[in-house]
CSV table of C-alpha atoms in Angstrom, one decimal:
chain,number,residue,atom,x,y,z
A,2,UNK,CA,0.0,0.0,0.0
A,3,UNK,CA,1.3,3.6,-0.6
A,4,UNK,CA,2.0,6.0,2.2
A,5,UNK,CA,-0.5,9.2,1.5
A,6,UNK,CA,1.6,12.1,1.9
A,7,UNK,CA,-0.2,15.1,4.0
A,8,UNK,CA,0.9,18.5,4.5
A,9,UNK,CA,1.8,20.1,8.0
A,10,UNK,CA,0.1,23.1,8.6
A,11,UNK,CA,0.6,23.1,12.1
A,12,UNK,CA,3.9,25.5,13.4
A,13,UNK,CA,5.9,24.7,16.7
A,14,UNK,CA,5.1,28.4,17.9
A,15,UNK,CA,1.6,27.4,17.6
A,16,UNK,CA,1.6,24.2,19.3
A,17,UNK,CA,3.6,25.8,22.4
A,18,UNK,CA,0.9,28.6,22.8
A,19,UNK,CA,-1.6,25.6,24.0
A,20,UNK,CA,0.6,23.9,26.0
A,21,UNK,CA,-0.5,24.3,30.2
A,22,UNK,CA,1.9,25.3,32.4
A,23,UNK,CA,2.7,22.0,33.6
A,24,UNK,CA,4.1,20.9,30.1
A,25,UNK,CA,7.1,23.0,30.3
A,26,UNK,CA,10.2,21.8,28.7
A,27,UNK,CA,11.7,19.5,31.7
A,28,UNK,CA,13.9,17.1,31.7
A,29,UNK,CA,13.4,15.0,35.7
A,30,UNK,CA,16.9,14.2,37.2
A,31,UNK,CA,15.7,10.4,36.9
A,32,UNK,CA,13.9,9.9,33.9
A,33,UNK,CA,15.1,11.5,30.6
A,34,UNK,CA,13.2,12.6,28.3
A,35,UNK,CA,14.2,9.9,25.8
A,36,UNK,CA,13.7,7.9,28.6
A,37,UNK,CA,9.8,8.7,28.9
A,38,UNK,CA,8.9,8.6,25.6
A,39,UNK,CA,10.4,5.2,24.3
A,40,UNK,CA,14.0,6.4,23.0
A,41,UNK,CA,16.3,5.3,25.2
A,42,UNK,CA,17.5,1.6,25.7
A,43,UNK,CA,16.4,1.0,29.2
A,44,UNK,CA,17.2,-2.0,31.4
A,45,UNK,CA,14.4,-5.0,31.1
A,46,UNK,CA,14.0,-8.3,32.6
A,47,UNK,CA,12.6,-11.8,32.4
A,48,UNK,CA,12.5,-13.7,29.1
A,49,UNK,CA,9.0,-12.5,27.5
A,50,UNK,CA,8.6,-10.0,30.8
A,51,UNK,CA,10.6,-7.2,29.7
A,52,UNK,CA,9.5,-5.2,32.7
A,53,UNK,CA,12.1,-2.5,34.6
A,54,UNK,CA,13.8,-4.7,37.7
A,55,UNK,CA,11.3,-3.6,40.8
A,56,UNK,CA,8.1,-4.4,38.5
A,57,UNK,CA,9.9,-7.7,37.2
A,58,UNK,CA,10.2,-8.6,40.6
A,59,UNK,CA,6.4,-8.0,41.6
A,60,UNK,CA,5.1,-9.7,39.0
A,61,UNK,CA,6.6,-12.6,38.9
A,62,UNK,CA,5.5,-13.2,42.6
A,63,UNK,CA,2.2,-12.0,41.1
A,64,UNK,CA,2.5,-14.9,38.5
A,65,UNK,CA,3.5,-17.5,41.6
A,66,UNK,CA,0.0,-16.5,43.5
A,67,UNK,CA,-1.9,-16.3,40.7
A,68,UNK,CA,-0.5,-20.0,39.8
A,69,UNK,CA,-1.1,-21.4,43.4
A,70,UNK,CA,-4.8,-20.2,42.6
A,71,UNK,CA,-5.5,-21.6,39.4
A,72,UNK,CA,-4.9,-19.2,36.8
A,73,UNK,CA,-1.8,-18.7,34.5
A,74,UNK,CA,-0.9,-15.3,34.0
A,75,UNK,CA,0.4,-14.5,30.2
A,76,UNK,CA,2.0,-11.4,29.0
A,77,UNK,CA,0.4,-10.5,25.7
A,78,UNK,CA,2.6,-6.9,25.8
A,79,UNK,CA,5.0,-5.2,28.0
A,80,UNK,CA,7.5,-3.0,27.3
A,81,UNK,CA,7.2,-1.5,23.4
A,82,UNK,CA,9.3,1.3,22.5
A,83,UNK,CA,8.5,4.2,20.6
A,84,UNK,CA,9.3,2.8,17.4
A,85,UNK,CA,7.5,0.0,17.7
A,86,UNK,CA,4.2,1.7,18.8
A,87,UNK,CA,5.2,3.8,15.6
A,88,UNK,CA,4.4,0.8,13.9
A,89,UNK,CA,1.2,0.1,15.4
A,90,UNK,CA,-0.1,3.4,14.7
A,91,UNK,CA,1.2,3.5,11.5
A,92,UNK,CA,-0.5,0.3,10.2
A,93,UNK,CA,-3.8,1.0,11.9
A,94,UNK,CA,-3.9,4.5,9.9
A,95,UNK,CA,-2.9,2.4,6.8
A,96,UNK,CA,-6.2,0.0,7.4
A,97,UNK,CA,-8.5,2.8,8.5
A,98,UNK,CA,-7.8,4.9,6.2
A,99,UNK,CA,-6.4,2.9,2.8
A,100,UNK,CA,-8.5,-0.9,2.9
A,101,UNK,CA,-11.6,1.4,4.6
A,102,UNK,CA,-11.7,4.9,3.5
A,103,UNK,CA,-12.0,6.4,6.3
A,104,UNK,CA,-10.7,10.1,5.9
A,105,UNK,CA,-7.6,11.0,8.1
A,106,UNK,CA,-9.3,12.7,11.3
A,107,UNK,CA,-12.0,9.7,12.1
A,108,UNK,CA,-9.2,7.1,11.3
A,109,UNK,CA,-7.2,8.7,14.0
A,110,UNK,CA,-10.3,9.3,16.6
A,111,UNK,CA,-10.7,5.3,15.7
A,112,UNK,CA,-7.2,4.2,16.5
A,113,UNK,CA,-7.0,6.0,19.8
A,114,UNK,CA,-9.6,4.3,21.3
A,115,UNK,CA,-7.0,1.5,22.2
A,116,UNK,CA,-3.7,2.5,20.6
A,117,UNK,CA,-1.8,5.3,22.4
A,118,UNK,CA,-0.1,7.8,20.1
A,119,UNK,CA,3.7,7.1,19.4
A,120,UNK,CA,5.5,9.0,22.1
A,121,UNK,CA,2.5,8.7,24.8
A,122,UNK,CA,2.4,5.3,26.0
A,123,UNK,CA,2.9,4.2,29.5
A,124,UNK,CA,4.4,0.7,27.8
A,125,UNK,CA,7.2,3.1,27.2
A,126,UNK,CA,8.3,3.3,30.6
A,127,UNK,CA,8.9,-0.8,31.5
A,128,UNK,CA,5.6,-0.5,34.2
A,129,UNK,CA,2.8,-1.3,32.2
A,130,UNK,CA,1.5,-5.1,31.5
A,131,UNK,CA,-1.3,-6.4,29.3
A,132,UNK,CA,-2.2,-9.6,30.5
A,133,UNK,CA,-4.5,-12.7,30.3
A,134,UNK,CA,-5.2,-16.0,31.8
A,135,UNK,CA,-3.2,-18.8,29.7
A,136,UNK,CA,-5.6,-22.2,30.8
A,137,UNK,CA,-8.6,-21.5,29.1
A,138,UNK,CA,-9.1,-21.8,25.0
A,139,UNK,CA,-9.4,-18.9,23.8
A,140,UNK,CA,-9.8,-18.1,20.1
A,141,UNK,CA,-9.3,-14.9,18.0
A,142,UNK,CA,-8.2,-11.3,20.1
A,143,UNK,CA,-7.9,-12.0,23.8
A,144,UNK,CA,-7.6,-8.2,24.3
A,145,UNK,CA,-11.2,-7.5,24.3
A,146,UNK,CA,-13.6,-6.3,27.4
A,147,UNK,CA,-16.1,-9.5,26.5
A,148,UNK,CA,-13.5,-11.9,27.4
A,149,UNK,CA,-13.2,-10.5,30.7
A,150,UNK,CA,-16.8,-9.8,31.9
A,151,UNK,CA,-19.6,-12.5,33.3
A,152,UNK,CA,-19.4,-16.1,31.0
A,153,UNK,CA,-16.1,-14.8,29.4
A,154,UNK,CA,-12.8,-17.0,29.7
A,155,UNK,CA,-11.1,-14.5,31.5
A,156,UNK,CA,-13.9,-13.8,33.7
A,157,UNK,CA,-12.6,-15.7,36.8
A,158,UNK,CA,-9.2,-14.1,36.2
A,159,UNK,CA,-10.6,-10.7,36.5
A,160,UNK,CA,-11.9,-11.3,39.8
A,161,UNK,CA,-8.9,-12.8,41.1
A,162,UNK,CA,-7.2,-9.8,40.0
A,163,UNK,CA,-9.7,-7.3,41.5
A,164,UNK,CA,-9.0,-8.8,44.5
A,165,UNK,CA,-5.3,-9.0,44.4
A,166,UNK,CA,-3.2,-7.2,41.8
A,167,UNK,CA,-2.9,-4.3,44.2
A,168,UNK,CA,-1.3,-6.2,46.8
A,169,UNK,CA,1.8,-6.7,44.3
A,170,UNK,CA,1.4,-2.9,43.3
A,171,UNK,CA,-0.4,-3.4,40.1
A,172,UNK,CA,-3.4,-1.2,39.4
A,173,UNK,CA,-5.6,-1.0,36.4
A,174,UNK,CA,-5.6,1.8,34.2
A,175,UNK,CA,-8.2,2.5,32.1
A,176,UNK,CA,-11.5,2.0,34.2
A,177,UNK,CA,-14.9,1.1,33.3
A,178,UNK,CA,-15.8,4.3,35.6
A,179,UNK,CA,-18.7,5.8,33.4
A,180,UNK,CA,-17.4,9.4,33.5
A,181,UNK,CA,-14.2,8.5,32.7
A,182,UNK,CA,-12.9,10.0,29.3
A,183,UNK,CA,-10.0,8.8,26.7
A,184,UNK,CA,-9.2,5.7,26.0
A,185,UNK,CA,-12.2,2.5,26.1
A,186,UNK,CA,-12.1,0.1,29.5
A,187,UNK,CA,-9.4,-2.4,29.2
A,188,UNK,CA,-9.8,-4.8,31.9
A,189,UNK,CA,-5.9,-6.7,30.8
A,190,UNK,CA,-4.2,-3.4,30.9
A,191,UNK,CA,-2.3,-3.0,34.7
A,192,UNK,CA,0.2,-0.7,35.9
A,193,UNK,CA,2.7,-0.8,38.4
A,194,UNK,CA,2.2,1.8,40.9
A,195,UNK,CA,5.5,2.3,42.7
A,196,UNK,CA,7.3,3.0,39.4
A,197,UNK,CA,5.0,4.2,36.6
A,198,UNK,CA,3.4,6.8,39.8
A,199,UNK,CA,6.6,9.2,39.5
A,200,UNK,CA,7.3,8.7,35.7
A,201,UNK,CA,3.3,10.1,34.9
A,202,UNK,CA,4.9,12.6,36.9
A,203,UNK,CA,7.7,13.6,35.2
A,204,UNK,CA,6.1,12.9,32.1
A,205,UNK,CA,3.2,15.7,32.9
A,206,UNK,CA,6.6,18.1,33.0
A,207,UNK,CA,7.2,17.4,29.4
A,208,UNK,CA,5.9,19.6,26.3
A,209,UNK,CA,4.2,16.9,24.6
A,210,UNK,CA,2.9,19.1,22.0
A,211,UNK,CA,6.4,20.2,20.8
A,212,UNK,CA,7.3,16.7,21.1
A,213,UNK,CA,4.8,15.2,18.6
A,214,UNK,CA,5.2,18.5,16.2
A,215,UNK,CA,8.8,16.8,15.6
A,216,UNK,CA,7.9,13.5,14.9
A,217,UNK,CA,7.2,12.3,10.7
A,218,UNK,CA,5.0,9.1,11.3
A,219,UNK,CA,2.0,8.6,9.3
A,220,UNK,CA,-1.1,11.1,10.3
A,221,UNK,CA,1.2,13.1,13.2
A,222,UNK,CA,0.0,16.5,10.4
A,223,UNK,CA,-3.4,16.4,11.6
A,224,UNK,CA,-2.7,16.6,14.8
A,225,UNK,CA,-3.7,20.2,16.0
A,226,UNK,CA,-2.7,22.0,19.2
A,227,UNK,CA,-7.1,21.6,20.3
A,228,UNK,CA,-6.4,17.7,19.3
A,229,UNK,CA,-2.9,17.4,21.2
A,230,UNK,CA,-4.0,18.9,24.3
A,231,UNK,CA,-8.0,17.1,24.7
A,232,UNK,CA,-5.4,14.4,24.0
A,233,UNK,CA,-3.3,15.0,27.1
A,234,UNK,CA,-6.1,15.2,28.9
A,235,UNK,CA,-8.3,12.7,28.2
A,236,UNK,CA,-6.2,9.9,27.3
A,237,UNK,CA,-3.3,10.1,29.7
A,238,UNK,CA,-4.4,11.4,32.6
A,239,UNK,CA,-8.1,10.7,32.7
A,240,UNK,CA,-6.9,7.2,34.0
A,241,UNK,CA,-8.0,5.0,37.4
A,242,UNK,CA,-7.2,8.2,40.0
A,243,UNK,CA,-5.3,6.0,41.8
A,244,UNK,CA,-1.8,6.0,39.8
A,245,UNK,CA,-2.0,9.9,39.4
């Protein structure tokens, strides 16, 4: 499929003049920049875990309860760095927009209703875990809210986790709270609290709008200052209050 080719009409000046005070130019005396946006080669661990050492360590004893209790914790994703969520985004756009025709803005609205713009996802910092019970047959996506709700594989799984991922420091992160805005519910998506706490924090020091303005991937020339900020506040901080 051909790449369409857009034009930017969008200047740096004019994406800084929407940015909030708290997305100053920042870089946190332990996380880089690169650091918090999927750039810089970090150190991961466990074959297939790829989690930062302190979350490695959590989840595996989170794996060892689970196990004692009847369920067998997979990792579907982990850690992905910014060029492979580049990837993601860029062959979603492709689909939505080449095989269905969908013009650039909708296609975009579409993706990020799971897929986090390159640059802006928490499986950028090594915290972040999408997960699934491995005993039951399961067929086609396992990442979907069904499969995790009442007569769905993973419905047992759920509640064991309800009742115990926090103990490990693994919360949820995007709800089923009604009110809650961004991203859809995804009840496989946890977080690891003790780590991924302080890195929203630095990240919310960043100027993620002048960020994205100097990235080339596939759609990033829609991408308004309106769009960028909603964005920012919608999709990465209108999250389970409990890891702000």
């Amino acid at each position: 499929m051909k790449r369409r080719t857009f034009i930017k009409t969008t200047s740096v000046s004019s994406l800084a003049c929407a940015i909030p005070p708290v997305f100053s130019n920042f870089n946190d005396p332990d996380y880089s920049t690169d650091e918090l946006i999927g750039k810089a080669v970090i150190d991961l661990f466990g074959e297939g875990i790829n989690l930062r050492k302190e979350a490695y360590e959590s989840f595996v004893a989170m794996k060892k309860a689970a196990y004692s209790d009847g369920f067998d914790i997979k990792m579907v994703s982990s850690y992905r760095d910014f060029y492979h969520q580049a990837s993601i985004w860029e062959r979603k756009f492709l689909r939505f927009t080449e095989d269905e025709g969908m013009e650039p803005l909708p296609a975009i609205d579409k993706i990020i209703e799971y897929s986090t713009i390159p640059g802006t996802s928490r499986h950028h910092w090594g915290t972040d875990i999408d997960i699934i019970d491995g005993n039951p047959k399961v067929s086609g996506d396992v990442l979907v809210p069904e499969k995790f709700e009442k007569g769905g594989p993973f419905e047992n799984f759920k509640l064991w986790l309800d009742e115990n991922s926090e103990k490990f420091g693994f919360y949820l992160v995007y709800t089923n709270e009604p009110k809650r805005r961004g991203f859809k519910y995804e009840p496989w998506h946890y977080s690891y609290a003790p780590l991924s706490i302080p890195m929203l924090t630095a990240y919310r020091r960043l100027n993620v709008l002048r960020l994205l303005q100097k990235e080339d991937f596939l759609g990033s020339e829609h991408f308004t200052t309106g769009f960028v900020k909603t964005y920012v506040q919608d999709n990465i901080l209108d999250i389970n209050p409990a890891l702000l």
